[in-house]
Amino acid sequence: MRTPAPAPAPSPAAAPAAPAAPPAADRPARGLAGLHRDEVEARVVALGQPRYRAQQILAWVHRRRARTYEGLSDLPAGLRRRLAAEVPLLATTVKAAQDAGDGTRKLLLALPDGDAVEAVLIPEADRRTLCVSTQVGCPVGCIFCASGLGGLVRNLAPDEIVEQVLHAESLLPPAEKLTNLVVMGMGEPFLNYAALIRALEILEADWGVGLGSNRITVSTVGVLDKVARFAAEPVATNLALSLHAPNDVVRRRLLPRFAAVTIAQVIAAAADYRTRTGKDVTFEYVLLAGENCAPEHAEELADRVGGLGCKVNLIPWNGVSGIDLKTPTERDVRRFEEILERRGVPTTCRRRRGDDIAAACGQLRLRHLDR
Ligand code: SAH
Ligand code: SF4
């Protein structure tokens, strides 16, 4: 059985734990899906082909669901062969795809070095939302989270982030596209900042996947220097800040390695991000029985975040094997929600989905590792 990693001494906000691997963006992107338009153009031109071939290739990969060079049917065979010798079209492959009864589908992708990463497709009414990962494991080690159990294995490269979207779109009927993207899977996106930005550039570009920035939400535990930097990026998206507590005593217990970042700092960063970008800002709050979901916690939370114009998203904890915490009762969840609503705090509650395929972040990978 896995047990949570021991918590080291608190460290500064921007670096809760030293990454074990060099940032992915420092390595060359290994799949063509992780390249910018100019980089694809440079490769095509170097092979003696006209520049417009790059646009054709990118349309095939990002819009027309080509997953192999053979699929690029209107490109000269010689160009396809030479490109294939230089760079794989995709660096990842689908290792497992599992359906939950409620329509949620979980993808486990095999990475080139043999590890695995997961993405979850959540269809709801007219939305098709994908949840993507940014790291294998996570260095932050929140005590309730499966992703942090084994620490950080490595950062994902930009192609490995983009390809989660491409593989998920391949699961949809031809006329359907993803409508929303949430960066809420394994890992802390702002501890893999450069790769995140490059992936967003490709996902948002009109020459790339073409997802609008208002359709994307990045979730962070509160890496505040990066929150401020992200606000100034052309690719800035909606933001979710994982708060989980109404005061620092509770937050430090749940996020022992992030003790240096206070609730007041997180809330100030949220308000600043909202003012500077005009994007939606949400506070994520995982509800854990006996830890943070008593009525007085709800009242205190309303005191702190009321009037900011930010929504609170409640997430009843999804059980993780090896973690000795408890999911709250439905009654406790409803009571917490009602207090926030009575206090005028816009509140949503993410009822559990995909339980039978372990849809909480990091769990499917753990299940495969345990085999
Ligand atoms: N590292 C980022 C993004 C990934 S986690 C962050 O922490 O925000 C995305 C969300 O899933 C976070 O709000 C996190 O608290 C929540 N989460 C993680 N494990 C969970 C579990 N077992 N049950 C319910 N929510 C969980
Ligand atoms: Fe990392 Fe987010 Fe999980 Fe915390 S909740 S361990 S920051 S992935």
Short mmCIF file of C-alpha atoms and ligand atoms in Angstrom, two decimals:
data_model
loop_
_atom_site.label_atom_id
_atom_site.label_comp_id
_atom_site.label_asym_id
_atom_site.label_seq_id
_atom_site.Cartn_x
_atom_site.Cartn_y
_atom_site.Cartn_z
CA MET A 1 0.00 0.00 0.00
CA ARG A 2 1.21 3.49 -0.83
CA THR A 3 1.36 6.04 1.93
CA PRO A 4 1.70 9.79 1.51
CA ALA A 5 5.30 10.93 1.18
CA PRO A 6 6.71 12.50 4.36
CA ALA A 7 6.34 16.27 4.42
CA PRO A 8 9.62 18.20 4.37
CA ALA A 9 10.03 21.58 5.98
CA PRO A 10 7.91 24.34 4.43
CA SER A 11 9.58 25.99 1.47
CA PRO A 12 8.98 29.23 -0.44
CA ALA A 13 5.80 29.76 -2.42
CA ALA A 14 7.36 29.60 -5.84
CA ALA A 15 9.25 26.36 -5.24
CA PRO A 16 7.48 23.94 -2.91
CA ALA A 17 9.85 21.15 -3.85
CA ALA A 18 12.81 20.94 -6.20
CA PRO A 19 11.70 19.20 -9.40
CA ALA A 20 13.54 15.91 -9.85
CA ALA A 21 13.77 16.40 -13.61
CA PRO A 22 14.81 19.38 -15.78
CA PRO A 23 11.84 21.42 -17.03
CA ALA A 24 10.34 19.72 -20.06
CA ALA A 25 10.48 22.90 -22.12
CA ASP A 26 14.28 22.85 -21.79
CA ARG A 27 14.27 19.67 -23.84
CA PRO A 28 13.30 19.71 -27.50
CA ALA A 29 9.62 18.93 -28.13
CA ARG A 30 9.67 15.39 -29.42
CA GLY A 31 6.41 15.11 -31.32
CA LEU A 32 5.42 17.34 -34.22
CA ALA A 33 2.20 18.15 -32.33
CA GLY A 34 4.33 20.10 -29.83
CA LEU A 35 5.91 22.36 -32.47
CA HIS A 36 5.00 25.93 -33.36
CA ARG A 37 3.94 26.84 -36.88
CA ASP A 38 7.33 28.51 -37.59
CA GLU A 39 9.17 25.39 -36.46
CA VAL A 40 7.11 23.17 -38.75
CA GLU A 41 7.63 25.67 -41.58
CA ALA A 42 11.39 25.64 -40.99
CA ARG A 43 11.46 21.86 -41.20
CA VAL A 44 9.39 21.77 -44.37
CA VAL A 45 11.49 24.46 -46.06
CA ALA A 46 14.70 22.68 -45.03
CA LEU A 47 13.35 19.64 -46.88
CA GLY A 48 12.98 21.74 -50.05
CA GLN A 49 9.18 22.05 -49.84
CA PRO A 50 6.98 25.15 -50.05
CA ARG A 51 6.05 26.82 -46.77
CA TYR A 52 2.30 26.18 -47.20
CA ARG A 53 2.91 22.47 -46.63
CA ALA A 54 3.36 23.32 -42.94
CA GLN A 55 -0.19 24.69 -42.78
CA GLN A 56 -1.48 21.50 -44.40
CA ILE A 57 0.35 19.31 -41.91
CA LEU A 58 -0.83 21.33 -38.92
CA ALA A 59 -4.45 21.23 -40.13
CA TRP A 60 -4.24 17.47 -40.45
CA VAL A 61 -2.83 16.99 -36.97
CA HIS A 62 -4.81 19.55 -34.99
CA ARG A 63 -8.12 19.70 -36.89
CA ARG A 64 -8.46 16.63 -39.10
CA ARG A 65 -7.41 13.99 -36.59
CA ALA A 66 -4.50 12.49 -38.53
CA ARG A 67 -2.55 10.36 -36.06
CA THR A 68 0.12 8.93 -38.39
CA TYR A 69 2.08 10.35 -41.32
CA GLU A 70 0.27 7.89 -43.63
CA GLY A 71 -2.92 9.79 -42.75
CA LEU A 72 -1.61 13.02 -44.34
CA SER A 73 -3.01 11.86 -47.65
CA ASP A 74 -2.55 15.04 -49.75
CA LEU A 75 1.15 15.41 -48.92
CA PRO A 76 3.89 14.04 -51.17
CA ALA A 77 4.95 10.57 -50.00
CA GLY A 78 8.62 11.62 -50.06
CA LEU A 79 7.98 14.50 -47.66
CA ARG A 80 6.00 12.27 -45.32
CA ARG A 81 8.83 9.70 -45.29
CA ARG A 82 11.51 12.31 -44.62
CA LEU A 83 9.53 14.02 -41.90
CA ALA A 84 8.80 10.68 -40.27
CA ALA A 85 12.53 9.98 -40.16
CA GLU A 86 13.10 13.29 -38.32
CA VAL A 87 10.23 13.67 -35.90
CA PRO A 88 7.32 11.45 -34.87
CA LEU A 89 3.89 12.95 -35.59
CA LEU A 90 2.82 12.08 -32.04
CA ALA A 91 5.07 11.07 -29.15
CA THR A 92 2.39 9.30 -27.11
CA THR A 93 0.03 6.38 -27.67
CA VAL A 94 -3.24 5.39 -25.99
CA LYS A 95 -2.46 2.69 -23.44
CA ALA A 96 -5.97 2.32 -22.00
CA ALA A 97 -9.36 3.97 -22.44
CA GLN A 98 -12.00 3.22 -19.85
CA ASP A 99 -15.68 4.17 -19.78
CA ALA A 100 -17.59 4.92 -16.60
CA GLY A 101 -21.32 4.25 -16.68
CA ASP A 102 -22.05 8.00 -16.63
CA GLY A 103 -20.32 8.75 -19.95
CA THR A 104 -17.02 9.88 -18.42
CA ARG A 105 -14.08 8.42 -20.29
CA LYS A 106 -10.58 8.14 -18.96
CA LEU A 107 -7.53 7.92 -21.20
CA LEU A 108 -4.20 6.59 -20.07
CA LEU A 109 -1.43 7.64 -22.46
CA ALA A 110 1.91 5.87 -22.76
CA LEU A 111 4.79 8.36 -22.81
CA PRO A 112 7.96 7.79 -24.86
CA ASP A 113 9.98 6.93 -21.73
CA GLY A 114 7.50 4.26 -20.64
CA ASP A 115 5.64 6.21 -17.95
CA ALA A 116 1.98 7.11 -18.27
CA VAL A 117 -0.26 10.10 -17.92
CA GLU A 118 -4.00 10.48 -17.77
CA ALA A 119 -6.74 12.65 -19.22
CA VAL A 120 -10.48 12.51 -18.48
CA LEU A 121 -13.24 13.31 -20.97
CA ILE A 122 -16.45 14.53 -19.34
CA PRO A 123 -19.49 14.91 -21.62
CA GLU A 124 -22.31 17.00 -20.10
CA ALA A 125 -25.34 18.28 -22.04
CA ASP A 126 -23.84 20.36 -24.88
CA ARG A 127 -20.34 20.42 -23.38
CA ARG A 128 -17.45 18.06 -23.89
CA THR A 129 -14.80 18.92 -21.33
CA LEU A 130 -11.35 17.35 -21.16
CA CYS A 131 -9.21 17.37 -18.03
CA VAL A 132 -5.48 17.21 -18.83
CA SER A 133 -2.32 16.56 -16.82
CA THR A 134 0.89 18.60 -16.84
CA GLN A 135 3.26 16.44 -14.78
CA VAL A 136 3.82 12.77 -14.07
CA GLY A 137 3.13 12.77 -10.33
CA CYS A 138 3.30 16.07 -8.43
CA PRO A 139 5.84 17.55 -6.00
CA VAL A 140 3.28 19.42 -3.88
CA GLY A 141 1.90 16.40 -2.03
CA CYS A 142 -1.49 17.68 -0.82
CA ILE A 143 -2.46 15.02 1.73
CA PHE A 144 -5.69 14.05 -0.05
CA CYS A 145 -4.37 13.71 -3.61
CA ALA A 146 -3.34 10.57 -5.50
CA SER A 147 -1.06 12.52 -7.85
CA GLY A 148 1.22 13.64 -5.07
CA LEU A 149 1.64 10.24 -3.41
CA GLY A 150 4.88 9.33 -5.12
CA GLY A 151 6.19 12.88 -5.57
CA LEU A 152 7.19 14.28 -8.95
CA VAL A 153 8.41 11.82 -11.56
CA ARG A 154 8.88 14.42 -14.28
CA ASN A 155 7.39 17.38 -16.08
CA LEU A 156 5.45 16.74 -19.27
CA ALA A 157 6.77 18.21 -22.52
CA PRO A 158 4.47 20.47 -24.58
CA ASP A 159 3.70 17.71 -27.09
CA GLU A 160 2.68 15.38 -24.26
CA ILE A 161 0.16 17.97 -23.02
CA VAL A 162 -1.23 18.81 -26.49
CA GLU A 163 -1.54 15.14 -27.43
CA GLN A 164 -3.92 14.46 -24.55
CA VAL A 165 -6.33 16.77 -26.38
CA LEU A 166 -5.67 15.18 -29.77
CA HIS A 167 -6.19 11.62 -28.53
CA ALA A 168 -9.36 12.62 -26.67
CA GLU A 169 -10.79 14.27 -29.80
CA SER A 170 -10.20 11.04 -31.68
CA LEU A 171 -12.67 9.38 -29.29
CA LEU A 172 -15.45 11.79 -30.30
CA PRO A 173 -17.75 11.33 -33.30
CA PRO A 174 -16.33 13.18 -36.37
CA ALA A 175 -18.74 16.12 -36.11
CA GLU A 176 -18.04 16.73 -32.42
CA LYS A 177 -15.17 18.71 -30.95
CA LEU A 178 -14.04 19.36 -27.43
CA THR A 179 -15.79 22.47 -26.11
CA ASN A 180 -13.84 23.02 -22.87
CA LEU A 181 -10.47 22.21 -21.42
CA VAL A 182 -9.50 22.12 -17.75
CA VAL A 183 -5.87 21.79 -16.69
CA MET A 184 -6.77 19.93 -13.51
CA GLY A 185 -5.29 16.47 -14.01
CA MET A 186 -2.06 15.17 -12.56
CA GLY A 187 0.50 17.74 -11.52
CA GLU A 188 0.82 21.43 -10.74
CA PRO A 189 0.70 23.35 -14.06
CA PHE A 190 2.56 26.40 -12.76
CA LEU A 191 5.52 24.24 -11.72
CA ASN A 192 5.86 23.30 -15.39
CA TYR A 193 5.30 26.83 -16.62
CA ALA A 194 7.19 26.99 -19.92
CA ALA A 195 5.68 23.75 -21.22
CA LEU A 196 2.21 24.86 -20.12
CA ILE A 197 2.53 28.16 -22.01
CA ARG A 198 3.75 26.51 -25.17
CA ALA A 199 0.97 23.91 -25.01
CA LEU A 200 -1.62 26.67 -24.57
CA GLU A 201 -0.17 28.58 -27.52
CA ILE A 202 -0.70 25.51 -29.73
CA LEU A 203 -4.12 24.70 -28.27
CA GLU A 204 -5.42 28.26 -28.70
CA ALA A 205 -3.81 29.16 -32.07
CA ASP A 206 -5.94 29.38 -35.20
CA TRP A 207 -3.25 27.29 -36.91
CA GLY A 208 -3.46 24.82 -34.00
CA VAL A 209 -6.42 23.30 -32.15
CA GLY A 210 -8.27 26.63 -31.99
CA LEU A 211 -9.74 26.37 -28.49
CA GLY A 212 -10.63 29.85 -27.19
CA SER A 213 -8.91 31.03 -24.00
CA ASN A 214 -12.33 31.57 -22.39
CA ARG A 215 -13.00 27.84 -22.82
CA ILE A 216 -9.89 26.84 -20.88
CA THR A 217 -9.33 26.83 -17.11
CA VAL A 218 -5.94 26.31 -15.49
CA SER A 219 -6.03 25.14 -11.88
CA THR A 220 -3.23 25.93 -9.44
CA VAL A 221 -2.57 25.18 -5.82
CA GLY A 222 -1.25 28.76 -5.55
CA VAL A 223 2.16 29.22 -7.19
CA LEU A 224 1.66 32.95 -6.88
CA ASP A 225 4.60 34.39 -8.79
CA LYS A 226 3.41 32.38 -11.80
CA VAL A 227 -0.20 33.45 -11.30
CA ALA A 228 0.95 37.06 -11.63
CA ARG A 229 3.09 36.22 -14.67
CA PHE A 230 0.28 34.24 -16.31
CA ALA A 231 -2.04 37.26 -16.10
CA ALA A 232 0.25 39.06 -18.55
CA GLU A 233 0.49 36.19 -21.06
CA PRO A 234 -1.41 36.50 -24.36
CA VAL A 235 -2.69 32.95 -23.75
CA ALA A 236 -4.06 33.70 -20.24
CA THR A 237 -7.14 31.56 -19.47
CA ASN A 238 -9.75 31.30 -16.76
CA LEU A 239 -8.15 30.44 -13.45
CA ALA A 240 -9.04 28.04 -10.63
CA LEU A 241 -7.26 28.52 -7.32
CA SER A 242 -7.26 25.49 -5.03
CA LEU A 243 -8.05 26.96 -1.63
CA HIS A 244 -9.47 23.99 0.34
CA ALA A 245 -9.55 25.85 3.64
CA PRO A 246 -10.98 29.00 5.21
CA ASN A 247 -7.89 29.67 7.35
CA ASP A 248 -4.17 28.98 7.39
CA VAL A 249 -4.27 26.38 10.16
CA VAL A 250 -6.53 24.10 8.13
CA ARG A 251 -4.75 24.84 4.84
CA ARG A 252 -1.35 24.01 6.30
CA ARG A 253 -2.65 20.65 7.50
CA LEU A 254 -3.96 19.79 4.02
CA LEU A 255 -1.02 21.29 2.10
CA PRO A 256 1.92 20.84 4.48
CA ARG A 257 4.55 21.56 1.81
CA PHE A 258 2.80 24.76 0.81
CA ALA A 259 2.66 26.26 4.26
CA ALA A 260 4.48 29.42 3.20
CA VAL A 261 1.55 30.57 1.04
CA THR A 262 -1.25 32.08 3.10
CA ILE A 263 -4.97 32.20 2.36
CA ALA A 264 -4.78 36.00 2.29
CA GLN A 265 -2.10 35.84 -0.41
CA VAL A 266 -4.09 33.37 -2.51
CA ILE A 267 -7.24 35.49 -2.29
CA ALA A 268 -5.35 38.67 -3.16
CA ALA A 269 -3.77 36.91 -6.16
CA ALA A 270 -7.21 35.75 -7.31
CA ALA A 271 -8.66 39.26 -7.13
CA ASP A 272 -5.63 40.71 -8.93
CA TYR A 273 -5.84 38.10 -11.70
CA ARG A 274 -9.52 38.82 -12.21
CA THR A 275 -8.97 42.56 -12.41
CA ARG A 276 -6.05 42.30 -14.79
CA THR A 277 -7.46 39.70 -17.19
CA GLY A 278 -11.26 39.95 -16.88
CA LYS A 279 -11.29 36.14 -16.88
CA ASP A 280 -13.35 33.90 -14.58
CA VAL A 281 -11.67 33.04 -11.31
CA THR A 282 -12.92 30.14 -9.19
CA PHE A 283 -11.86 28.84 -5.80
CA GLU A 284 -11.66 25.04 -5.63
CA TYR A 285 -12.53 23.55 -2.27
CA VAL A 286 -12.17 19.79 -1.71
CA LEU A 287 -14.53 18.76 1.09
CA LEU A 288 -13.00 16.34 3.61
CA ALA A 289 -15.03 15.00 6.55
CA GLY A 290 -13.68 16.14 9.89
CA GLU A 291 -11.16 18.53 8.27
CA ASN A 292 -12.72 21.49 6.48
CA CYS A 293 -16.47 21.04 6.00
CA ALA A 294 -18.10 22.07 9.30
CA PRO A 295 -20.65 24.93 9.20
CA GLU A 296 -18.15 27.28 10.86
CA HIS A 297 -15.69 26.58 8.04
CA ALA A 298 -18.36 27.60 5.52
CA GLU A 299 -19.10 30.81 7.45
CA GLU A 300 -15.41 31.64 7.68
CA LEU A 301 -14.93 30.95 3.98
CA ALA A 302 -17.83 33.28 3.14
CA ASP A 303 -16.19 35.97 5.32
CA ARG A 304 -12.99 35.61 3.30
CA VAL A 305 -14.21 35.31 -0.29
CA GLY A 306 -17.65 36.96 -0.23
CA GLY A 307 -17.94 40.03 -2.42
CA LEU A 308 -14.95 39.19 -4.63
CA GLY A 309 -17.12 38.04 -7.53
CA CYS A 310 -15.32 34.71 -7.63
CA LYS A 311 -17.22 31.43 -7.60
CA VAL A 312 -16.53 28.62 -5.12
CA ASN A 313 -16.49 25.11 -6.57
CA LEU A 314 -17.01 22.44 -3.92
CA ILE A 315 -15.57 19.00 -4.62
CA PRO A 316 -16.55 16.22 -2.21
CA TRP A 317 -13.33 14.23 -1.80
CA ASN A 318 -12.97 11.17 -4.03
CA GLY A 319 -11.50 8.35 -1.93
CA VAL A 320 -7.95 7.30 -2.78
CA SER A 321 -6.65 3.90 -1.68
CA GLY A 322 -3.78 4.35 0.75
CA ILE A 323 -5.03 7.72 2.02
CA ASP A 324 -6.78 7.62 5.36
CA LEU A 325 -9.28 10.48 4.96
CA LYS A 326 -13.05 10.55 4.71
CA THR A 327 -15.57 11.77 2.16
CA PRO A 328 -18.26 13.97 3.74
CA THR A 329 -21.88 12.86 3.88
CA GLU A 330 -24.28 14.30 1.31
CA ARG A 331 -25.96 16.13 4.20
CA ASP A 332 -22.71 17.85 5.18
CA VAL A 333 -22.04 18.80 1.58
CA ARG A 334 -25.52 20.29 1.17
CA ARG A 335 -25.24 22.21 4.43
CA PHE A 336 -21.88 23.69 3.41
CA GLU A 337 -23.30 24.67 0.03
CA GLU A 338 -26.41 26.23 1.59
CA ILE A 339 -24.38 28.40 3.96
CA LEU A 340 -22.28 29.78 1.11
CA GLU A 341 -25.39 30.44 -0.97
CA ARG A 342 -27.19 32.13 1.93
CA ARG A 343 -24.13 34.35 2.31
CA GLY A 344 -24.35 35.30 -1.38
CA VAL A 345 -21.25 33.41 -2.52
CA PRO A 346 -21.81 31.91 -6.00
CA THR A 347 -21.30 28.18 -5.41
CA THR A 348 -21.26 25.05 -7.53
CA CYS A 349 -20.69 21.50 -6.39
CA ARG A 350 -18.88 18.97 -8.54
CA ARG A 351 -20.79 15.78 -7.78
CA ARG A 352 -18.64 12.79 -8.31
CA ARG A 353 -18.28 11.42 -11.79
CA GLY A 354 -16.44 8.45 -13.14
CA ASP A 355 -16.01 6.87 -9.71
CA ASP A 356 -15.75 3.36 -11.06
CA ILE A 357 -12.79 4.32 -13.23
CA ALA A 358 -11.08 6.25 -10.45
CA ALA A 359 -11.59 9.62 -12.13
CA ALA A 360 -10.00 11.67 -9.35
CA CYS A 361 -6.69 13.00 -10.50
CA GLY A 362 -3.78 10.58 -10.47
CA GLN A 363 -5.76 7.50 -9.59
CA LEU A 364 -5.81 5.59 -12.87
CA ARG A 365 -2.06 5.86 -13.23
CA LEU A 366 -1.61 4.60 -9.68
CA ARG A 367 -3.83 1.64 -10.41
CA HIS A 368 -1.68 0.72 -13.40
CA LEU A 369 1.54 1.17 -11.40
CA ASP A 370 0.21 -1.10 -8.65
CA ARG A 371 -0.17 -4.02 -11.07
N1 SAH B 1 -2.29 20.99 -9.02
C1 SAH B 1 -3.40 21.75 -9.40
C2 SAH B 1 -4.22 21.12 -10.50
C3 SAH B 1 -4.43 19.64 -10.40
S1 SAH B 1 -5.44 19.11 -9.05
C4 SAH B 1 -4.27 22.09 -8.19
O1 SAH B 1 -4.05 21.52 -7.13
O2 SAH B 1 -5.13 22.95 -8.33
C5 SAH B 1 -7.04 19.68 -9.58
C6 SAH B 1 -8.09 19.69 -8.51
O3 SAH B 1 -8.43 18.36 -8.12
C7 SAH B 1 -7.61 20.41 -7.27
O4 SAH B 1 -8.55 21.37 -6.83
C8 SAH B 1 -7.47 19.28 -6.29
O5 SAH B 1 -7.59 19.70 -5.01
C9 SAH B 1 -8.55 18.30 -6.72
N2 SAH B 1 -8.34 16.93 -6.21
C10 SAH B 1 -7.19 16.26 -6.12
N3 SAH B 1 -7.39 15.02 -5.60
C11 SAH B 1 -8.70 14.92 -5.35
C12 SAH B 1 -9.53 13.89 -4.81
N4 SAH B 1 -9.04 12.73 -4.42
N5 SAH B 1 -10.85 14.14 -4.69
C13 SAH B 1 -11.38 15.32 -5.10
N6 SAH B 1 -10.65 16.32 -5.63
C14 SAH B 1 -9.32 16.14 -5.75
FE1 SF4 B 2 -0.43 18.38 -6.83
FE2 SF4 B 2 -2.82 19.56 -7.24
FE3 SF4 B 2 -2.64 17.03 -6.29
FE4 SF4 B 2 -1.93 19.08 -4.73
S1 SF4 B 2 -4.00 18.66 -5.56
S2 SF4 B 2 -0.78 17.14 -4.99
S3 SF4 B 2 -1.00 20.45 -6.22
S4 SF4 B 2 -2.00 17.74 -8.29
#
